[in-house]
Short mmCIF file of C-alpha atoms in Angstrom, two decimals:
data_model
loop_
_atom_site.label_atom_id
_atom_site.label_comp_id
_atom_site.label_asym_id
_atom_site.label_seq_id
_atom_site.Cartn_x
_atom_site.Cartn_y
_atom_site.Cartn_z
CA GLN A 244 35.61 15.73 16.28
CA ARG A 245 37.63 17.69 13.76
CA THR A 246 35.29 17.23 10.84
CA LEU A 247 32.05 18.32 12.59
CA ARG A 248 30.92 21.69 13.68
CA GLU A 249 31.20 22.25 17.44
CA GLY A 250 33.12 18.98 17.73
CA GLY A 251 30.04 16.95 16.89
CA SER A 252 28.04 18.29 19.82
CA ARG A 253 25.81 20.73 17.91
CA ALA A 254 22.11 20.40 18.87
CA ALA A 255 18.78 22.22 18.52
CA ARG A 256 16.92 23.20 21.73
CA GLY A 257 13.14 23.19 22.13
CA ASN A 258 10.74 20.71 23.64
CA LEU A 259 13.66 18.24 23.36
CA VAL A 260 17.37 18.41 22.63
CA THR A 261 17.93 17.31 19.01
CA PRO A 262 21.56 16.48 17.98
CA THR A 263 22.38 17.59 14.50
CA MET A 264 25.72 17.31 12.69
CA GLN A 265 27.19 19.67 10.10
CA ALA A 266 30.61 19.19 8.59
CA ILE A 267 33.53 21.54 8.80
CA ALA A 268 35.66 19.99 6.05
CA LEU A 269 36.38 20.18 2.39
CA GLY A 270 33.48 18.24 0.88
CA GLY A 271 30.94 19.41 3.44
CA GLY A 272 28.09 17.08 4.38
CA SER A 273 28.91 14.75 1.50
CA LEU A 274 32.09 13.73 3.30
CA ILE A 275 30.32 12.45 6.43
CA ASN A 276 26.97 11.18 5.18
CA SER A 277 26.05 7.74 3.97
CA ALA A 278 26.00 8.73 0.29
CA ILE A 279 22.21 8.17 -0.18
CA CYS A 280 20.96 9.70 -3.41
CA ALA A 281 17.16 9.69 -3.62
CA ARG A 282 14.99 11.68 -6.03
CA PRO A 283 11.88 13.07 -4.31
CA PRO A 284 8.56 12.02 -5.90
CA ALA A 285 6.67 14.62 -7.99
CA TRP A 286 4.08 15.26 -5.23
CA VAL A 287 6.82 16.71 -3.01
CA PHE A 288 7.14 19.69 -5.37
CA ASP A 289 3.33 20.10 -5.47
CA LYS A 290 3.65 20.63 -1.69
CA TRP A 291 6.35 23.27 -2.29
CA ALA A 292 4.09 25.14 -4.72
CA GLU A 293 1.31 25.02 -2.12
CA ARG A 294 3.53 26.37 0.65
CA THR A 295 5.36 29.19 -1.14
CA GLY A 296 3.98 29.46 -4.64
CA VAL A 297 7.01 28.23 -6.48
CA GLU A 298 6.05 27.54 -10.05
CA GLY A 299 9.20 26.47 -11.97
CA VAL A 300 10.46 23.71 -9.64
CA THR A 301 8.94 20.45 -10.58
CA ARG A 302 10.15 16.84 -10.82
CA GLU A 303 9.98 17.10 -14.66
CA VAL A 304 12.10 20.33 -14.65
CA LEU A 305 14.64 18.79 -12.22
CA ASP A 306 15.01 15.34 -13.79
CA PRO A 307 17.72 16.59 -16.30
CA HIS A 308 19.67 18.06 -13.37
CA PHE A 309 19.28 14.81 -11.37
CA ASP A 310 20.67 13.06 -14.43
CA ARG A 311 23.73 15.31 -14.59
CA VAL A 312 24.58 15.04 -10.94
CA GLU A 313 24.14 11.27 -10.90
CA ALA A 314 26.48 10.91 -13.97
CA GLN A 315 29.09 13.07 -12.31
CA LEU A 316 28.94 11.13 -9.06
CA GLY A 317 28.46 7.63 -10.46
CA VAL A 318 25.19 7.04 -8.63
CA GLU A 319 24.07 3.36 -8.67
CA PRO A 320 21.96 1.00 -6.54
CA THR A 321 23.91 -0.60 -3.72
CA PRO A 322 25.07 -4.09 -5.03
CA GLU A 323 24.16 -7.29 -3.20
CA GLU A 324 27.84 -8.20 -2.58
CA VAL A 325 28.45 -5.22 -0.31
CA GLN A 326 25.07 -5.31 1.60
CA GLY A 327 26.17 -7.43 4.53
CA GLU A 328 23.85 -9.34 6.85
CA ARG A 329 22.62 -6.25 8.66
CA ASN A 330 21.09 -4.77 5.44
CA LEU A 331 19.84 -8.19 4.20
CA ARG A 332 17.91 -8.76 7.48
CA PHE A 333 16.05 -5.45 6.88
CA LYS A 334 15.17 -6.60 3.42
CA ILE A 335 13.95 -9.99 4.77
CA GLY A 336 11.88 -8.28 7.46
CA CYS A 337 10.25 -5.84 4.91
CA GLU A 338 9.44 -8.55 2.41
CA ALA A 339 7.83 -10.78 5.04
CA LEU A 340 5.45 -7.89 5.84
CA GLY A 341 4.56 -7.27 2.21
CA LEU A 342 6.61 -4.08 2.11
CA LYS A 343 8.84 -3.28 -0.87
CA PRO A 344 12.48 -2.50 0.20
CA GLU A 345 14.86 -1.06 -2.37
CA PRO A 346 18.67 -1.01 -2.44
CA THR A 347 19.65 2.63 -1.79
CA TRP A 348 21.13 4.54 -4.73
CA ARG A 349 24.49 5.92 -3.52
CA ASN A 350 27.26 8.07 -5.01
CA VAL A 351 29.96 5.39 -4.61
CA GLN A 352 32.27 3.46 -6.94
CA GLY A 353 34.11 0.46 -5.68
CA CYS A 354 32.42 0.29 -2.25
CA LYS A 355 33.85 -2.38 -0.06
CA GLY A 356 31.09 -2.37 2.54
CA SER A 357 33.21 -0.99 5.40
CA ALA A 358 30.15 0.75 7.01
CA GLU A 359 32.32 3.81 7.79
CA CYS A 360 30.62 6.47 5.66
CA PHE A 361 29.95 8.73 8.69
CA THR A 362 33.66 9.16 9.39
CA GLY A 363 34.69 9.54 5.71
CA CYS A 364 35.33 6.68 3.39
CA ARG A 365 38.76 5.17 4.15
CA ASN A 366 38.69 3.37 0.74
CA GLY A 367 38.02 6.57 -1.20
CA ALA A 368 35.00 4.91 -2.88
CA LYS A 369 32.49 7.59 -1.82
CA LYS A 370 32.28 10.26 -4.44
CA SER A 371 31.87 13.13 -2.01
CA THR A 372 32.37 16.61 -3.41
CA ASP A 373 36.02 16.75 -2.20
CA VAL A 374 36.90 14.02 -4.79
CA SER A 375 34.32 14.93 -7.47
CA TYR A 376 33.00 18.44 -7.95
CA VAL A 377 35.79 20.36 -6.14
CA PRO A 378 38.65 18.86 -8.24
CA ALA A 379 36.59 19.38 -11.38
CA ALA A 380 36.04 22.99 -10.40
CA MET A 381 39.78 23.42 -9.74
CA ARG A 382 40.61 21.93 -13.12
CA ALA A 383 38.30 24.65 -14.59
CA GLY A 384 40.17 27.36 -12.77
CA ALA A 385 38.40 27.70 -9.40
CA ARG A 386 40.40 28.48 -6.26
CA VAL A 387 39.60 26.87 -2.91
CA TYR A 388 40.46 28.62 0.35
CA CYS A 389 40.00 25.99 3.11
CA SER A 390 41.12 28.19 6.03
CA VAL A 391 39.11 31.35 5.25
CA ARG A 392 35.93 32.07 7.23
CA CYS A 393 33.41 34.16 5.38
CA GLU A 394 31.94 36.82 7.77
CA GLY A 395 29.77 38.92 5.54
CA VAL A 396 28.80 40.17 2.09
CA THR A 397 29.86 43.67 1.09
CA MET A 398 27.25 45.79 -0.58
CA ASP A 399 26.84 48.88 -2.79
CA GLY A 400 23.22 49.67 -2.78
CA LYS A 401 21.30 46.70 -4.13
CA ARG A 402 24.41 44.94 -5.46
CA ALA A 403 26.96 42.89 -3.72
CA THR A 404 30.61 43.74 -4.33
CA GLY A 405 32.16 40.63 -2.71
CA ILE A 406 32.75 39.11 0.70
CA VAL A 407 34.92 39.81 3.77
CA GLY A 408 36.30 37.34 6.25
CA ARG A 409 39.24 36.14 8.21
CA VAL A 410 42.00 33.54 7.77
CA VAL A 411 41.59 31.04 10.59
CA THR A 412 43.97 28.41 12.01
CA PRO A 413 42.83 24.94 11.13
CA PHE A 414 40.91 23.06 13.94
CA THR A 415 41.29 25.84 16.52
CA LEU A 416 39.60 28.42 14.20
CA THR A 417 41.83 31.15 15.77
CA PRO A 418 41.33 34.31 13.52
CA ARG A 419 44.41 35.66 11.76
CA GLY A 420 44.65 38.00 8.82
CA ARG A 421 41.68 39.75 7.20
CA VAL A 422 40.46 38.73 3.69
CA GLN A 423 38.47 40.67 1.19
CA ILE A 424 37.33 39.15 -2.13
CA LYS A 425 35.81 41.43 -4.72
CA ALA A 426 33.35 39.62 -6.99
CA LYS A 427 30.80 40.46 -9.70
CA LEU A 428 28.49 37.83 -8.22
CA VAL A 429 28.28 35.99 -4.85
CA VAL A 430 26.91 32.46 -4.21
CA LEU A 431 26.38 31.58 -0.54
CA ALA A 432 26.37 27.81 0.05
CA ALA A 433 27.30 27.65 3.77
CA GLY A 434 24.41 25.35 4.67
CA CYS A 435 20.97 26.12 6.12
CA MET A 436 22.64 26.86 9.54
CA ALA A 437 25.29 29.32 8.46
CA THR A 438 23.95 30.95 5.28
CA PRO A 439 21.06 32.76 7.21
CA LEU A 440 23.59 34.11 9.78
CA LEU A 441 25.68 35.55 6.90
CA LEU A 442 22.55 37.17 5.46
CA MET A 443 21.61 38.64 8.92
CA ARG A 444 25.09 40.02 9.53
CA SER A 445 25.11 41.53 6.04
CA GLY A 446 21.68 43.10 6.41
CA ILE A 447 20.24 41.39 3.34
CA GLY A 448 17.49 38.94 2.64
CA ASN A 449 13.84 39.04 3.71
CA ARG A 450 13.99 39.54 7.48
CA LYS A 451 10.60 37.92 7.94
CA TRP A 452 11.95 34.58 6.66
CA VAL A 453 15.79 34.51 6.96
CA GLY A 454 16.64 31.88 9.54
CA LYS A 455 12.97 31.03 10.08
CA TYR A 456 10.89 28.00 9.08
CA LEU A 457 13.75 25.54 9.95
CA ARG A 458 12.68 22.04 9.10
CA PHE A 459 14.27 18.71 10.20
CA HIS A 460 13.76 15.09 9.40
CA PRO A 461 13.87 13.71 12.90
CA GLY A 462 15.07 10.12 13.12
CA LEU A 463 14.65 7.37 15.68
CA ALA A 464 16.07 3.89 15.66
CA VAL A 465 14.99 0.53 17.08
CA MET A 466 17.83 -1.91 17.82
CA ALA A 467 17.18 -5.48 16.84
CA MET A 468 19.01 -8.27 18.69
CA PHE A 469 19.41 -11.48 16.78
CA PRO A 470 20.00 -14.94 18.25
CA GLU A 471 23.16 -15.40 16.15
CA PRO A 472 26.06 -13.07 15.22
CA ILE A 473 25.41 -10.98 12.16
CA HIS A 474 28.64 -8.90 12.27
CA PRO A 475 26.79 -5.58 11.66
CA TRP A 476 29.96 -3.59 11.00
CA GLN A 477 30.16 -5.41 7.69
CA GLY A 478 28.23 -4.04 4.69
CA ALA A 479 27.19 -0.70 3.32
CA THR A 480 26.31 1.84 6.04
CA GLN A 481 22.79 2.27 4.70
CA GLY A 482 22.22 -0.21 1.90
CA TYR A 483 18.42 -0.68 1.91
CA HIS A 484 15.38 1.57 2.45
CA CYS A 485 11.62 1.37 2.20
CA LEU A 486 9.54 4.22 0.70
CA ASP A 487 6.11 2.57 0.99
CA MET A 488 4.91 5.06 3.57
CA LEU A 489 6.52 8.20 2.18
CA ARG A 490 3.17 9.88 1.67
CA GLU A 491 2.36 9.33 5.27
CA GLY A 492 5.61 11.14 6.12
CA LEU A 493 7.71 8.10 6.96
CA LYS A 494 10.87 6.60 5.42
CA PHE A 495 12.50 3.38 6.79
CA GLU A 496 16.17 2.66 6.53
CA VAL A 497 18.94 0.45 7.80
CA LEU A 498 21.51 2.34 9.94
CA TRP A 499 25.03 1.99 11.17
CA SER A 500 27.45 4.44 12.80
CA PRO A 501 30.70 4.39 14.75
CA PRO A 502 30.56 1.93 17.67
CA ALA A 503 31.14 4.68 20.29
CA VAL A 504 28.00 6.50 18.94
CA LEU A 505 25.71 3.43 18.94
CA ALA A 506 27.06 2.32 22.37
CA THR A 507 25.56 5.45 23.91
CA ARG A 508 22.03 4.16 22.96
CA LEU A 509 22.36 0.88 24.72
CA PRO A 510 20.31 0.65 27.96
CA GLY A 511 21.25 -0.50 31.39
CA LEU A 512 23.94 0.17 33.97
CA GLY A 513 26.98 -1.86 35.16
CA HIS A 514 26.81 -5.54 34.25
CA ALA A 515 23.46 -5.11 32.42
CA TYR A 516 25.12 -2.58 30.10
CA GLN A 517 28.15 -4.80 29.65
CA GLU A 518 25.88 -7.70 28.54
CA HIS A 519 24.62 -5.60 25.68
CA LEU A 520 28.14 -4.59 24.67
CA LEU A 521 29.22 -8.28 24.76
CA ARG A 522 26.49 -9.07 22.22
CA TYR A 523 27.30 -6.10 20.01
CA ASP A 524 27.88 -8.46 17.06
CA HIS A 525 24.17 -9.55 17.26
CA LEU A 526 22.82 -6.02 16.89
CA ALA A 527 21.24 -4.30 13.92
CA PRO A 528 19.75 -0.77 14.15
CA PHE A 529 16.85 0.02 11.88
CA ASP A 530 15.65 3.62 11.72
CA VAL A 531 12.73 5.74 10.57
CA ILE A 532 12.84 9.35 9.56
CA CYS A 533 9.77 11.59 9.64
CA ALA A 534 8.95 14.52 7.20
CA ALA A 535 7.72 16.42 10.23
CA ASP A 536 5.75 18.96 8.28
CA ALA A 537 4.03 20.32 11.39
CA SER A 538 7.25 20.94 13.34
CA SER A 539 9.32 24.08 12.88
CA GLY A 540 12.23 26.03 14.30
CA GLU A 541 14.66 28.85 13.61
CA VAL A 542 18.36 29.71 13.43
CA ARG A 543 19.71 32.86 14.90
CA PRO A 544 23.08 34.32 15.86
CA ARG A 545 24.60 33.17 19.09
CA ARG A 546 26.10 36.00 21.20
CA GLY A 547 29.92 36.01 21.10
CA SER A 548 30.08 33.06 18.62
CA TRP A 549 30.02 32.23 14.93
CA ASP A 550 27.96 29.12 15.73
CA PRO A 551 24.19 29.36 15.45
CA ASP A 552 21.58 29.30 18.17
CA ILE A 553 19.23 26.62 16.90
CA ARG A 554 15.69 26.21 18.15
CA TRP A 555 13.18 23.54 17.02
CA HIS A 556 9.86 22.25 18.35
CA PHE A 557 8.84 18.68 17.68
CA ALA A 558 5.10 18.95 17.15
CA GLN A 559 2.84 16.33 18.79
CA GLU A 560 1.18 15.67 15.41
CA ASP A 561 4.55 14.58 14.08
CA VAL A 562 5.43 12.61 17.24
CA ASP A 563 2.31 10.62 16.70
CA ILE A 564 3.35 9.87 13.09
CA MET A 565 6.73 8.84 14.32
CA ARG A 566 5.18 6.48 16.96
CA GLU A 567 3.38 4.61 14.11
CA GLY A 568 6.74 4.43 12.26
CA LEU A 569 8.43 2.89 15.36
CA GLY A 570 5.65 0.30 15.43
CA VAL A 571 6.37 -0.59 11.78
CA LEU A 572 10.09 -0.76 12.55
CA SER A 573 9.30 -3.16 15.41
CA ASP A 574 7.36 -5.40 13.03
CA ILE A 575 10.21 -5.41 10.63
CA CYS A 576 12.56 -6.45 13.38
CA TRP A 577 10.38 -9.47 14.37
CA ALA A 578 9.85 -10.47 10.75
CA ALA A 579 13.65 -10.37 10.23
CA GLY A 580 14.08 -12.91 13.03
CA ALA A 581 14.96 -10.74 16.08
CA GLU A 582 14.82 -12.39 19.44
CA CYS A 583 14.32 -9.01 21.21
CA ILE A 584 14.46 -5.30 20.45
CA LEU A 585 15.75 -2.25 22.23
CA PRO A 586 13.24 0.58 21.53
CA GLY A 587 15.14 3.41 23.22
CA LEU A 588 12.00 5.26 24.44
CA HIS A 589 11.26 6.69 27.89
CA GLY A 590 8.29 4.96 29.56
CA VAL A 591 8.68 1.80 27.45
CA PRO A 592 10.63 -1.35 28.62
CA GLU A 593 14.32 -1.12 27.79
CA VAL A 594 14.25 -4.58 26.26
CA ILE A 595 11.09 -6.01 24.55
CA ARG A 596 11.15 -9.80 24.12
CA SER A 597 8.09 -10.55 21.99
CA LYS A 598 5.87 -9.09 19.36
CA ASP A 599 2.92 -9.10 21.74
CA GLU A 600 4.90 -7.10 24.31
CA ALA A 601 5.94 -4.68 21.57
CA ARG A 602 2.35 -3.53 21.21
CA VAL A 603 3.23 -0.96 23.94
CA ILE A 604 5.18 1.07 21.29
CA ARG A 605 1.90 1.81 19.43
CA THR A 606 -0.23 2.33 22.60
CA HIS A 607 2.22 4.40 24.71
CA ALA A 608 1.33 8.10 25.01
CA LEU A 609 4.58 9.16 23.42
CA LYS A 610 5.80 12.73 23.86
CA ALA A 611 8.64 14.50 22.17
CA ASP A 612 10.91 14.40 25.16
CA HIS A 613 10.34 10.62 25.53
CA THR A 614 12.50 10.17 22.42
CA ILE A 615 16.19 10.54 21.61
CA ALA A 616 15.49 11.91 18.17
CA ALA A 617 18.37 13.25 16.06
CA SER A 618 18.52 14.79 12.63
CA ASN A 619 21.22 15.62 10.16
CA HIS A 620 18.70 16.51 7.44
CA ALA A 621 17.96 20.26 7.90
CA PHE A 622 16.47 22.79 5.47
CA CYS A 623 14.15 25.76 4.69
CA THR A 624 15.91 28.68 6.49
CA THR A 625 16.26 30.70 3.26
CA ARG A 626 13.18 29.24 1.63
CA MET A 627 12.41 29.50 -2.06
CA SER A 628 9.23 31.38 -3.02
CA HIS A 629 7.56 32.90 -6.05
CA ALA A 630 6.62 36.16 -4.36
CA PRO A 631 9.23 38.17 -2.42
CA GLU A 632 7.02 38.48 0.68
CA ARG A 633 6.76 34.69 1.05
CA GLY A 634 10.44 33.74 1.10
CA VAL A 635 14.04 34.66 0.71
CA VAL A 636 15.15 33.46 -2.76
CA ASP A 637 13.41 32.92 -6.10
CA GLU A 638 13.09 29.77 -8.17
CA LEU A 639 16.67 30.23 -9.47
CA GLY A 640 18.16 30.78 -5.99
CA LYS A 641 18.70 34.57 -6.29
CA LEU A 642 17.81 36.80 -3.27
CA HIS A 643 14.55 38.52 -3.95
CA ASP A 644 16.04 41.87 -2.66
CA VAL A 645 19.63 41.78 -4.11
CA ASP A 646 20.59 41.82 -7.75
CA ASN A 647 23.58 39.46 -7.63
CA VAL A 648 23.53 37.28 -4.57
CA TYR A 649 22.46 33.67 -4.83
CA VAL A 650 21.88 30.95 -2.19
CA SER A 651 22.61 27.32 -3.09
CA ASP A 652 22.14 24.92 -0.17
CA THR A 653 19.27 23.10 1.59
CA GLY A 654 18.12 26.37 3.08
CA ASN A 655 16.33 26.92 -0.30
CA PHE A 656 13.94 24.06 0.17
CA ALA A 657 10.32 25.33 0.35
CA ALA A 658 9.29 22.38 2.54
CA SER A 659 10.49 18.85 3.42
CA SER A 660 12.09 16.83 0.64
CA GLY A 661 10.53 13.64 2.12
CA VAL A 662 13.80 11.77 1.30
CA ASN A 663 17.45 12.33 2.03
CA PRO A 664 18.14 15.90 0.87
CA MET A 665 21.70 15.71 -0.69
CA LEU A 666 20.78 14.78 -4.23
CA LEU A 667 17.97 17.32 -4.36
CA CYS A 668 20.26 19.97 -3.01
CA MET A 669 22.87 19.23 -5.74
CA ALA A 670 20.25 19.04 -8.54
CA LEU A 671 18.98 22.54 -7.42
CA ALA A 672 22.62 23.74 -7.36
CA ASP A 673 23.10 22.43 -10.92
CA ARG A 674 20.04 24.36 -12.07
CA ILE A 675 21.07 27.47 -10.21
CA ALA A 676 24.53 27.33 -11.72
CA GLN A 677 23.19 26.93 -15.24
CA GLY A 678 20.84 29.87 -14.65
CA ILE A 679 23.75 32.05 -13.40
CA ALA A 680 25.96 31.06 -16.38
CA GLN A 681 23.14 31.93 -18.84
CA ARG A 682 22.53 35.26 -17.14
CA LEU A 683 26.16 36.28 -17.05
CA GLU A 684 26.62 35.29 -20.65
CA SER A 685 23.83 37.60 -21.77
CA GLU A 686 24.36 40.51 -19.39
CA GLU A 687 26.77 43.47 -19.61
CA LEU A 688 28.31 44.66 -16.37
CA PRO A 689 28.84 48.35 -15.60
CA GLY A 690 31.56 49.75 -17.88
CA GLY A 691 30.47 47.66 -20.89
CA GLU A 692 32.49 44.59 -19.94
CA ARG A 693 30.87 41.18 -20.41
CA SER A 694 31.13 39.07 -17.33
CA ALA A 695 32.56 35.65 -16.87
CA PRO A 696 30.70 33.14 -14.59
CA LEU A 697 32.59 33.72 -11.31
CA LEU A 698 31.15 31.49 -8.45
CA TRP A 699 32.54 32.08 -4.96
#
C-alpha cells in the first residue's frame, strides 16, 4: 500500500475498470515489477515509424543501448534451478502444443525463486534502479530528493529555468516547505501518468498530444488447477514466456503475485470459495497480454488532486484477439496436466473441467466488461514523433516546442512495445542521456560558460 500510487487502487475508467499500478518509491516501477527484460523485435519500430514518422529509432540503433543496460543490470535468462514447478508446468504445456517457450531474461543476480518480485525482492537479488542506477548516479555526484514533489517546470520564453515543488511528508504526502531548483536542463521521467500532467500544468508540450493516445497492455489470466500440489509460491515470479504469437498481438507468460491479490480472483461464495482456498497449493496462473493497438485512452488532471484521471477504452477488435489468447492459454493448461481451469470470465462457467467444455472460451461472445483485465504496462502519453505536429518529443526525447526539456519514460513510446516495456524504456533513456551529454559538451550557454551534463 505504501509503495504504490493511490495505495494500489489506481484504475482507468472506460468501458471497463482497468486496475493499473504505478510505484511511489525510490526505484520506481523496477522495484515492484517481475524484472522481465525483453528486447522488442525490429518490426515493432517499423510500426512506430508508420504511426508517427520516427526515423532514428530502430532495433539496430538501440541494440548498443540494450547491451549497456543489460550489462549494468546483470540481465540473464532465468536459470532452471529457480524456476519452480509452476513455471515448468507452463513450459511442459507449451512444448506439448508445439509452441516454443523461453526462460525470461531478468535483471537479477542471485535469485532464490521467492516469487515476491511484486512486493520488492526481500533477498536483494533484483537489480532494480534503487540498487543499480541510482547508487551509480550518486557516486557520480547526483543528489536524490525522495520527499520532494515536482509540481511544474519554470520557463523563460522557450527555455526552462528549473522546477518548482513542495517537500511532502512520506506516506501521507502532506505538503510542507516550497522547493525551487534552478537548472540548465530539465529531464522529466515521472512516468506516462504523471509527466503529461506536469507538462499541462507548466503550459508546455504539444496540447494536441500531451496526455492523449494512452496505450495499455491489458492482461488476463487463466488459473490452472492441478491434481497434485505444485507449491506455486516457489520459483521465479515470471520465469517463462512464449513469444510465438507476438505478431498477432499476444504474449503468454507465467504469473504469480501476493496470495491476497490472487485470492480475489477465485470464484464462488462461502464453502465453495473456501474449497478453492484449501487447494491453493494446486494452482498456477498463466496469463496473456495483448498489444491492444486498437484501444486508446487519455490522462488528464483530476480536480483537487495530484493524481491523474485515467480513461481507457478496450476496443472490441482487441477483445477478440484477447479471446483467442485465452483459448491458447486454456490449451496450455490442459497440455500441462491441469484437471480443471478457472477462466475468470463473465458468462463462462466458473470452473471448466475438460478441454471439450473449454471450447466455450473461444465461442463466447466476449465483451470488454466480461473480463477482469488489468495492466501495469502503460505508454504513449508524450509520444515520440518526427514532425512536431504529430507528437510531443523528438527522437532524442526533447520536447518539440522547448529548447531544454526532455522526457524519458514510457510516455515516449510511439506505439505498443509488444513486450514488457522496462528494458526498452531504459535503452531509450540511455540513448537520450548520451544525446544530452553530447549536446551539452558542444554547446555554450548564455554568458559563454560551457555547461556540465546536469540531469534532474
